[in-house]
Structures are given as C-alpha cells and as structure tokens.
PDB file of C-alpha atoms in Angstrom:
ATOM      1  CA  MET A 408      -6.105  41.078 -45.762  1.00 96.00           C
ATOM      2  CA  ARG A 409      -7.544  38.882 -48.478  1.00 98.00           C
ATOM      3  CA  GLN A 410     -10.116  40.273 -50.915  1.00 98.00           C
ATOM      4  CA  ALA A 411     -12.283  37.937 -52.997  1.00 98.00           C
ATOM      5  CA  ARG A 412     -15.072  38.108 -55.548  1.00 98.00           C
ATOM      6  CA  LEU A 413     -17.975  35.673 -55.413  1.00 97.00           C
ATOM      7  CA  LEU A 414     -20.641  34.940 -58.016  1.00 97.00           C
ATOM      8  CA  THR A 415     -24.005  34.582 -56.278  1.00 96.00           C
ATOM      9  CA  PRO A 416     -27.493  34.039 -57.751  1.00 96.00           C
ATOM     10  CA  ASP A 417     -28.004  37.798 -57.350  1.00 94.00           C
ATOM     11  CA  GLY A 418     -24.737  38.742 -59.041  1.00 95.00           C
ATOM     12  CA  PRO A 419     -21.101  39.273 -58.047  1.00 96.00           C
ATOM     13  CA  VAL A 420     -20.133  40.438 -54.570  1.00 97.00           C
ATOM     14  CA  THR A 421     -16.730  41.572 -53.322  1.00 97.00           C
ATOM     15  CA  GLY A 422     -15.419  41.518 -49.794  1.00 98.00           C
ATOM     16  CA  ARG A 423     -12.918  40.329 -47.238  1.00 98.00           C
ATOM     17  CA  TYR A 424     -12.169  36.621 -47.479  1.00 98.00           C
ATOM     18  CA  GLU A 425     -11.654  34.620 -44.295  1.00 97.00           C
ATOM     19  CA  ASP A 426     -11.939  30.864 -43.691  1.00 95.00           C
ATOM     20  CA  GLY A 427     -14.189  30.159 -46.653  1.00 96.00           C
ATOM     21  CA  THR A 428     -16.432  33.167 -46.115  1.00 97.00           C
ATOM     22  CA  VAL A 429     -16.635  36.443 -48.025  1.00 98.00           C
ATOM     23  CA  HIS A 430     -17.621  39.370 -45.812  1.00 98.00           C
ATOM     24  CA  ALA A 431     -19.257  41.899 -48.132  1.00 97.00           C
ATOM     25  CA  SER A 432     -20.951  45.211 -47.375  1.00 94.00           C
ATOM     26  CA  ASP A 433     -24.404  43.597 -47.489  1.00 93.00           C
ATOM     27  CA  GLY A 434     -23.667  40.452 -45.503  1.00 95.00           C
ATOM     28  CA  THR A 435     -21.592  37.270 -45.409  1.00 97.00           C
ATOM     29  CA  TYR A 436     -21.405  34.583 -48.087  1.00 97.00           C
ATOM     30  CA  GLU A 437     -20.069  31.061 -47.794  1.00 97.00           C
ATOM     31  CA  VAL A 438     -17.943  29.942 -50.724  1.00 97.00           C
ATOM     32  CA  GLY A 439     -19.412  26.832 -52.339  1.00 96.00           C
ATOM     33  CA  VAL A 440     -22.790  27.353 -50.682  1.00 97.00           C
ATOM     34  CA  ASP A 441     -23.848  30.898 -51.538  1.00 97.00           C
ATOM     35  CA  GLY A 442     -21.743  31.132 -54.692  1.00 96.00           C
ATOM     36  CA  ARG A 443     -18.422  30.347 -56.343  1.00 97.00           C
ATOM     37  CA  LEU A 444     -15.222  32.298 -56.526  1.00 98.00           C
ATOM     38  CA  LEU A 445     -14.671  34.565 -59.509  1.00 98.00           C
ATOM     39  CA  PRO A 446     -11.299  35.856 -60.702  1.00 98.00           C
ATOM     40  CA  PRO A 447     -10.431  38.314 -57.934  1.00 98.00           C
ATOM     41  CA  CYS A 448     -10.402  41.360 -60.239  1.00 98.00           C
ATOM     42  CA  ASP A 449     -11.844  42.534 -63.539  1.00 97.00           C
ATOM     43  CA  PRO A 450      -8.869  43.616 -65.683  1.00 98.00           C
ATOM     44  CA  THR A 451      -8.866  45.413 -69.005  1.00 98.00           C
ATOM     45  CA  ALA A 452      -5.633  43.511 -69.744  1.00 98.00           C
ATOM     46  CA  LEU A 453      -3.165  41.102 -68.190  1.00 98.00           C
ATOM     47  CA  TYR A 454       0.435  42.214 -68.727  1.00 98.00           C
ATOM     48  CA  CYS A 455       2.711  39.190 -68.450  1.00 97.00           C
ATOM     49  CA  VAL A 456       6.501  39.221 -68.180  1.00 96.00           C
ATOM     50  CA  GLY A 457       8.519  36.320 -69.554  1.00 89.00           C
ATOM     51  CA  ARG A 458      12.155  35.281 -69.252  1.00 88.00           C
ATOM     52  CA  ASN A 459      12.380  36.705 -65.729  1.00 93.00           C
ATOM     53  CA  PHE A 460      14.121  33.783 -63.997  1.00 89.00           C
ATOM     54  CA  ALA A 461      17.635  32.662 -64.944  1.00 77.00           C
ATOM     55  CA  GLU A 462      16.652  28.989 -64.869  1.00 65.00           C
ATOM     56  CA  THR A 463      13.897  29.685 -67.424  1.00 52.00           C
ATOM     57  CA  LEU A 464      16.492  31.200 -69.736  1.00 47.00           C
ATOM     58  CA  ASP A 465      18.526  28.003 -69.380  1.00 54.00           C
ATOM     59  CA  GLN A 466      15.505  25.739 -69.944  1.00 54.00           C
ATOM     60  CA  MET A 467      14.336  27.516 -73.100  1.00 53.00           C
ATOM     61  CA  ASP A 468      17.794  28.559 -74.350  1.00 57.00           C
ATOM     62  CA  TYR A 469      16.823  32.240 -74.277  1.00 60.00           C
ATOM     63  CA  GLU A 470      19.207  35.176 -74.084  1.00 66.00           C
ATOM     64  CA  ARG A 471      19.117  37.307 -70.947  1.00 71.00           C
ATOM     65  CA  PRO A 472      16.891  40.336 -71.657  1.00 74.00           C
ATOM     66  CA  GLU A 473      18.184  43.847 -71.012  1.00 86.00           C
ATOM     67  CA  GLU A 474      14.730  44.983 -69.867  1.00 91.00           C
ATOM     68  CA  PRO A 475      11.495  43.168 -68.946  1.00 94.00           C
ATOM     69  CA  ASP A 476      10.159  41.115 -71.858  1.00 92.00           C
ATOM     70  CA  PHE A 477       6.356  41.109 -71.924  1.00 95.00           C
ATOM     71  CA  PHE A 478       3.176  40.087 -73.720  1.00 97.00           C
ATOM     72  CA  ILE A 479      -0.542  40.666 -73.109  1.00 97.00           C
ATOM     73  CA  LYS A 480      -3.419  38.319 -72.396  1.00 98.00           C
ATOM     74  CA  PRO A 481      -6.989  39.591 -72.927  1.00 98.00           C
ATOM     75  CA  PRO A 482      -9.835  39.429 -70.376  1.00 98.00           C
ATOM     76  CA  ALA A 483     -11.293  36.475 -72.324  1.00 97.00           C
ATOM     77  CA  SER A 484      -8.336  34.402 -71.123  1.00 98.00           C
ATOM     78  CA  LEU A 485      -9.449  34.585 -67.464  1.00 98.00           C
ATOM     79  CA  LEU A 486     -10.499  31.565 -65.409  1.00 98.00           C
ATOM     80  CA  ALA A 487     -11.346  31.489 -61.719  1.00 98.00           C
ATOM     81  CA  HIS A 488      -9.812  29.294 -59.046  1.00 98.00           C
ATOM     82  CA  GLY A 489     -11.364  25.836 -59.331  1.00 97.00           C
ATOM     83  CA  GLU A 490     -12.647  26.241 -62.880  1.00 98.00           C
ATOM     84  CA  PRO A 491     -11.487  23.588 -65.363  1.00 98.00           C
ATOM     85  CA  VAL A 492      -8.817  24.371 -67.936  1.00 98.00           C
ATOM     86  CA  SER A 493     -10.031  23.103 -71.298  1.00 98.00           C
ATOM     87  CA  TYR A 494      -7.313  21.373 -73.312  1.00 98.00           C
ATOM     88  CA  PRO A 495      -7.465  23.164 -76.709  1.00 97.00           C
ATOM     89  CA  GLU A 496      -7.906  20.963 -79.741  1.00 97.00           C
ATOM     90  CA  PHE A 497      -5.278  22.973 -81.643  1.00 97.00           C
ATOM     91  CA  THR A 498      -2.306  21.980 -79.460  1.00 97.00           C
ATOM     92  CA  ASP A 499      -0.438  18.861 -78.390  1.00 97.00           C
ATOM     93  CA  GLU A 500       1.898  20.693 -76.005  1.00 97.00           C
ATOM     94  CA  LEU A 501      -0.038  22.418 -73.238  1.00 98.00           C
ATOM     95  CA  THR A 502       2.119  23.820 -70.434  1.00 97.00           C
ATOM     96  CA  TYR A 503       1.704  25.725 -67.172  1.00 98.00           C
ATOM     97  CA  ALA A 504       3.620  28.506 -65.415  1.00 97.00           C
ATOM     98  CA  GLY A 505       3.094  29.521 -61.800  1.00 98.00           C
ATOM     99  CA  GLU A 506       3.414  33.295 -61.461  1.00 98.00           C
ATOM    100  CA  LEU A 507       2.962  35.959 -58.815  1.00 98.00           C
ATOM    101  CA  ALA A 508       0.811  38.814 -60.121  1.00 98.00           C
ATOM    102  CA  ALA A 509       0.060  42.349 -58.956  1.00 98.00           C
ATOM    103  CA  VAL A 510      -3.433  43.826 -59.179  1.00 98.00           C
ATOM    104  CA  ILE A 511      -3.444  47.549 -59.919  1.00 98.00           C
ATOM    105  CA  GLY A 512      -5.582  49.633 -57.595  1.00 98.00           C
ATOM    106  CA  GLU A 513      -5.872  52.970 -59.387  1.00 98.00           C
ATOM    107  CA  ARG A 514      -5.512  54.570 -62.793  1.00 98.00           C
ATOM    108  CA  CYS A 515      -1.835  55.404 -63.211  1.00 98.00           C
ATOM    109  CA  ARG A 516       1.049  55.917 -65.613  1.00 98.00           C
ATOM    110  CA  ASP A 517       4.802  56.610 -65.324  1.00 98.00           C
ATOM    111  CA  VAL A 518       5.088  55.161 -61.830  1.00 98.00           C
ATOM    112  CA  ALA A 519       8.543  55.231 -60.248  1.00 98.00           C
ATOM    113  CA  PRO A 520       9.721  51.929 -58.699  1.00 97.00           C
ATOM    114  CA  GLU A 521       9.633  53.429 -55.210  1.00 97.00           C
ATOM    115  CA  ASP A 522       5.973  54.430 -55.718  1.00 98.00           C
ATOM    116  CA  VAL A 523       4.667  51.112 -57.067  1.00 98.00           C
ATOM    117  CA  SER A 524       3.394  49.908 -53.691  1.00 97.00           C
ATOM    118  CA  GLU A 525       1.075  52.937 -53.582  1.00 98.00           C
ATOM    119  CA  VAL A 526      -0.735  51.969 -56.803  1.00 98.00           C
ATOM    120  CA  VAL A 527      -0.906  48.192 -56.274  1.00 98.00           C
ATOM    121  CA  ARG A 528      -4.019  46.893 -54.511  1.00 98.00           C
ATOM    122  CA  GLY A 529      -2.381  43.564 -53.706  1.00 98.00           C
ATOM    123  CA  TYR A 530      -1.093  40.300 -55.133  1.00 98.00           C
ATOM    124  CA  THR A 531      -2.611  37.125 -56.518  1.00 98.00           C
ATOM    125  CA  ILE A 532      -1.515  34.064 -58.542  1.00 98.00           C
ATOM    126  CA  LEU A 533      -1.600  33.484 -62.300  1.00 98.00           C
ATOM    127  CA  ASN A 534      -1.191  30.258 -64.235  1.00 98.00           C
ATOM    128  CA  ASP A 535       0.223  31.304 -67.610  1.00 98.00           C
ATOM    129  CA  VAL A 536      -1.172  28.406 -69.655  1.00 98.00           C
ATOM    130  CA  ASP A 537       0.693  28.066 -72.945  1.00 97.00           C
ATOM    131  CA  ALA A 538       0.040  26.112 -76.141  1.00 97.00           C
ATOM    132  CA  LEU A 539       3.760  25.714 -76.727  1.00 95.00           C
ATOM    133  CA  ASP A 540       3.604  24.323 -80.261  1.00 95.00           C
ATOM    134  CA  GLN A 541       1.730  27.316 -81.716  1.00 96.00           C
ATOM    135  CA  GLN A 542       3.447  30.081 -83.657  1.00 94.00           C
ATOM    136  CA  GLY A 543       3.795  33.426 -81.897  1.00 92.00           C
ATOM    137  CA  ARG A 544       2.965  34.456 -78.348  1.00 93.00           C
ATOM    138  CA  THR A 545      -0.588  35.565 -79.077  1.00 95.00           C
ATOM    139  CA  ALA A 546      -1.494  32.161 -80.527  1.00 96.00           C
ATOM    140  CA  ARG A 547       0.321  30.379 -77.718  1.00 97.00           C
ATOM    141  CA  LYS A 548      -0.836  32.355 -74.718  1.00 97.00           C
ATOM    142  CA  ALA A 549      -3.885  34.537 -75.391  1.00 97.00           C
ATOM    143  CA  PHE A 550      -6.647  31.990 -76.004  1.00 98.00           C
ATOM    144  CA  ASP A 551      -9.801  31.526 -73.924  1.00 98.00           C
ATOM    145  CA  GLY A 552      -9.060  30.043 -70.503  1.00 98.00           C
ATOM    146  CA  SER A 553      -5.302  30.529 -70.690  1.00 98.00           C
ATOM    147  CA  ALA A 554      -5.129  32.682 -67.549  1.00 98.00           C
ATOM    148  CA  PRO A 555      -6.424  31.024 -64.375  1.00 98.00           C
ATOM    149  CA  LEU A 556      -6.190  33.755 -61.727  1.00 98.00           C
ATOM    150  CA  GLY A 557      -6.810  33.756 -57.987  1.00 98.00           C
ATOM    151  CA  PRO A 558      -7.996  32.589 -55.632  1.00 98.00           C
ATOM    152  CA  TRP A 559      -8.041  36.075 -54.018  1.00 98.00           C
ATOM    153  CA  ILE A 560      -5.968  39.240 -53.618  1.00 98.00           C
ATOM    154  CA  GLU A 561      -3.593  39.471 -50.664  1.00 98.00           C
ATOM    155  CA  THR A 562      -3.172  43.155 -49.763  1.00 98.00           C
ATOM    156  CA  ASP A 563      -0.327  42.733 -47.238  1.00 97.00           C
ATOM    157  CA  LEU A 564       2.677  41.187 -48.980  1.00 97.00           C
ATOM    158  CA  ASP A 565       6.313  42.005 -49.712  1.00 97.00           C
ATOM    159  CA  PRO A 566       6.613  40.533 -53.235  1.00 97.00           C
ATOM    160  CA  THR A 567      10.423  40.543 -53.323  1.00 95.00           C
ATOM    161  CA  ASP A 568      11.032  37.504 -51.080  1.00 95.00           C
ATOM    162  CA  VAL A 569       8.252  34.947 -51.529  1.00 97.00           C
ATOM    163  CA  ASP A 570       8.709  31.174 -51.718  1.00 97.00           C
ATOM    164  CA  MET A 571       6.642  29.359 -54.331  1.00 97.00           C
ATOM    165  CA  HIS A 572       6.020  25.851 -55.615  1.00 98.00           C
ATOM    166  CA  THR A 573       3.846  24.209 -58.250  1.00 98.00           C
ATOM    167  CA  ASP A 574       2.509  20.654 -58.120  1.00 98.00           C
ATOM    168  CA  VAL A 575       1.084  18.976 -61.219  1.00 98.00           C
ATOM    169  CA  ALA A 576      -0.878  15.764 -60.598  1.00 98.00           C
ATOM    170  CA  GLY A 577       0.788  15.592 -57.190  1.00 97.00           C
ATOM    171  CA  GLU A 578       4.332  15.931 -58.581  1.00 97.00           C
ATOM    172  CA  ARG A 579       6.477  18.910 -57.562  1.00 97.00           C
ATOM    173  CA  ARG A 580       7.374  20.682 -60.825  1.00 97.00           C
ATOM    174  CA  GLN A 581       8.445  24.159 -59.681  1.00 96.00           C
ATOM    175  CA  GLU A 582      10.134  25.523 -56.569  1.00 95.00           C
ATOM    176  CA  ALA A 583      11.735  28.951 -56.300  1.00 95.00           C
ATOM    177  CA  ASN A 584      11.703  32.340 -54.583  1.00 95.00           C
ATOM    178  CA  THR A 585      10.802  35.704 -56.093  1.00 96.00           C
ATOM    179  CA  GLU A 586      14.198  37.080 -55.054  1.00 93.00           C
ATOM    180  CA  LEU A 587      15.571  35.050 -58.007  1.00 93.00           C
ATOM    181  CA  MET A 588      13.744  37.267 -60.514  1.00 94.00           C
ATOM    182  CA  LEU A 589      15.967  39.169 -62.938  1.00 93.00           C
ATOM    183  CA  PHE A 590      13.658  42.199 -62.585  1.00 95.00           C
ATOM    184  CA  ASP A 591      11.817  42.575 -59.302  1.00 95.00           C
ATOM    185  CA  PRO A 592       8.078  43.329 -59.177  1.00 97.00           C
ATOM    186  CA  TYR A 593       8.574  47.035 -58.558  1.00 98.00           C
ATOM    187  CA  GLU A 594      10.896  47.350 -61.569  1.00 96.00           C
ATOM    188  CA  VAL A 595       8.426  45.448 -63.758  1.00 97.00           C
ATOM    189  CA  VAL A 596       5.364  47.529 -62.858  1.00 98.00           C
ATOM    190  CA  SER A 597       7.338  50.758 -63.280  1.00 98.00           C
ATOM    191  CA  HIS A 598       8.736  49.665 -66.650  1.00 97.00           C
ATOM    192  CA  LEU A 599       5.321  48.740 -68.047  1.00 98.00           C
ATOM    193  CA  SER A 600       3.716  51.906 -66.669  1.00 98.00           C
ATOM    194  CA  ARG A 601       5.959  53.940 -68.965  1.00 97.00           C
ATOM    195  CA  ARG A 602       4.244  52.269 -71.928  1.00 97.00           C
ATOM    196  CA  PHE A 603       0.663  51.700 -70.766  1.00 98.00           C
ATOM    197  CA  THR A 604      -1.914  53.534 -68.693  1.00 98.00           C
ATOM    198  CA  PHE A 605      -2.982  51.050 -66.032  1.00 98.00           C
ATOM    199  CA  ARG A 606      -6.585  50.929 -64.899  1.00 98.00           C
ATOM    200  CA  PRO A 607      -8.010  49.565 -61.644  1.00 98.00           C
ATOM    201  CA  GLY A 608      -8.100  45.784 -61.751  1.00 98.00           C
ATOM    202  CA  ASP A 609      -5.386  45.394 -64.387  1.00 98.00           C
ATOM    203  CA  VAL A 610      -2.950  42.557 -63.740  1.00 98.00           C
ATOM    204  CA  VAL A 611       0.842  42.499 -64.014  1.00 98.00           C
ATOM    205  CA  ALA A 612       2.390  39.013 -63.772  1.00 98.00           C
ATOM    206  CA  PHE A 613       6.086  38.647 -63.044  1.00 97.00           C
ATOM    207  CA  GLY A 614       7.124  35.484 -64.825  1.00 96.00           C
ATOM    208  CA  SER A 615       7.741  31.897 -63.868  1.00 95.00           C
ATOM    209  CA  PRO A 616      10.685  29.727 -62.903  1.00 93.00           C
ATOM    210  CA  ALA A 617      11.465  26.792 -65.173  1.00 91.00           C
ATOM    211  CA  ASN A 618       8.353  24.651 -65.741  1.00 92.00           C
ATOM    212  CA  PRO A 619       9.336  21.180 -66.969  1.00 91.00           C
ATOM    213  CA  GLY A 620       6.782  18.813 -68.443  1.00 93.00           C
ATOM    214  CA  HIS A 621       3.464  19.168 -70.218  1.00 97.00           C
ATOM    215  CA  LEU A 622      -0.124  19.018 -68.981  1.00 98.00           C
ATOM    216  CA  GLU A 623      -2.485  16.138 -69.673  1.00 98.00           C
ATOM    217  CA  PRO A 624      -6.270  15.868 -69.264  1.00 98.00           C
ATOM    218  CA  GLY A 625      -7.031  15.067 -65.622  1.00 98.00           C
ATOM    219  CA  ASP A 626      -3.959  16.866 -64.230  1.00 98.00           C
ATOM    220  CA  GLU A 627      -4.559  19.187 -61.292  1.00 98.00           C
ATOM    221  CA  VAL A 628      -2.254  22.207 -61.256  1.00 98.00           C
ATOM    222  CA  ALA A 629      -1.727  23.655 -57.763  1.00 98.00           C
ATOM    223  CA  ILE A 630       0.381  26.830 -57.600  1.00 98.00           C
ATOM    224  CA  THR A 631       1.328  28.122 -54.152  1.00 98.00           C
ATOM    225  CA  TYR A 632       2.899  31.453 -53.251  1.00 98.00           C
ATOM    226  CA  GLU A 633       3.579  31.718 -49.523  1.00 98.00           C
ATOM    227  CA  GLY A 634       1.611  34.524 -47.943  1.00 98.00           C
ATOM    228  CA  VAL A 635      -0.908  34.529 -50.787  1.00 98.00           C
ATOM    229  CA  GLY A 636      -2.429  31.048 -51.101  1.00 98.00           C
ATOM    230  CA  THR A 637      -2.882  28.262 -53.639  1.00 98.00           C
ATOM    231  CA  LEU A 638      -4.474  28.491 -57.071  1.00 98.00           C
ATOM    232  CA  ARG A 639      -5.952  25.143 -58.182  1.00 98.00           C
ATOM    233  CA  ASN A 640      -7.345  24.180 -61.583  1.00 98.00           C
ATOM    234  CA  THR A 641      -7.783  20.820 -63.295  1.00 98.00           C
ATOM    235  CA  VAL A 642      -7.227  20.174 -66.999  1.00 98.00           C
ATOM    236  CA  GLU A 643     -10.130  18.563 -68.829  1.00 97.00           C
TER     237      GLU A 643
END
C-alpha cells in the first residue's frame, strides 16, 4: 500500500494513495486539484548513510568502511516530490544521489536486524543533494532543500533486492540494485538504533551508487526504485 500526505487549503491530510488520489479518513482528494503532495512523513531527523556501494568507494576514492558511515540532515532540508531544487549561490558543484529510505513507524531504540521490519512503516526515495565543493558534510549536505523526499511511502517492500535508476535531464546516470549495498537496510537501521532513539516519521537513507556528473539549472532529476515509484524534482 502507498501512503501519501497532501497539502490542501484546509491543511495537510494523510491517506492511501492510488492513481493520483489520496483516500483519507474524511474523504478523497485529487493530487494537483485538491492539493499538492507533501514529503510523505514529518521527521525529526534524516539519518543518511554514505559509502554504502562499492562503486561509490571507487568513484570517490574512499576506503571501505568497517561499519555504516552516516551523517544527519535536518527537517529544514526537506522538499516534496515536484518541488524545485534551488541551486545554492554558495556552490559551483551541485550533485544528486538517488537513495532508498526507510520511514520509522514507532519510537524505538536498540533494534535487532531481524526486528527492523516491525518498526519500519515503509520505504520512500531520497535525493541526497550535495554541494560538493563545500567543506565538511554539514555544509555540503544539510542546507535548505537538500533532501527531496517522496513521492509516498510504500508499506509492502523487500528492500534487499530492489532495482533502481536515476535520470538527469533525460540521461541515465545511475543504475544498480540494493543487493549491492555493503550494509543492507536491516543492518543500517539496527546500527543507527544503537546510537539514536528513533521517533515516528524519522528517515533512514541507505546510500547511493556512483553518481557521475553535476546538476545544472533546468535539469530534472528522476529517481526510480522499483516497487516504490519515481521521485522527480527540477533544479532552478
């Protein structure tokens, strides 16, 4: 099942998404007519894993990590599906990264890998936008609008064997499968839960395959994870 959030003139509504319609408890809403999609959850933090695909290590000349390597994006970084990505004036090297992301469904800590599926509400897609020429991960990755997320949450997905691809301005830039991750989604969520107390709506993103090339104003970034959907945003 797909769950989506919609911003209507009367405020946000949440419900089951099907064929362009959100079925909420108080009625049905047509996307683009009755409102626009919001990020599909309201996280207190987005926990993002890097260096989780071997080809990314090769691209960036990184060493293979012994455990998941992570950083945090704040809620201010969120953008919804379809919202424009503003090209920051402080960078000349804006990049993208198409990532599968889990949405936590309940407050939890110290979750064993075999229990992760019980605390995850479902899966969505993150674009880890990065100002590559800035110093330090916070400056590079935690600015406003650096985390397009959506378009919805898919509640029925095995995250360990999912094909993905990313197209930028119509050019295929990424193509991989989540089975190529160094640390699978269950390992990642469990590892981070030993350090942080997750709250409902928090996001855990699992890293990106190699992402060659930069973004330019006017580029549409379309990230597809099979079984979830396609996240689309255009750089302006």
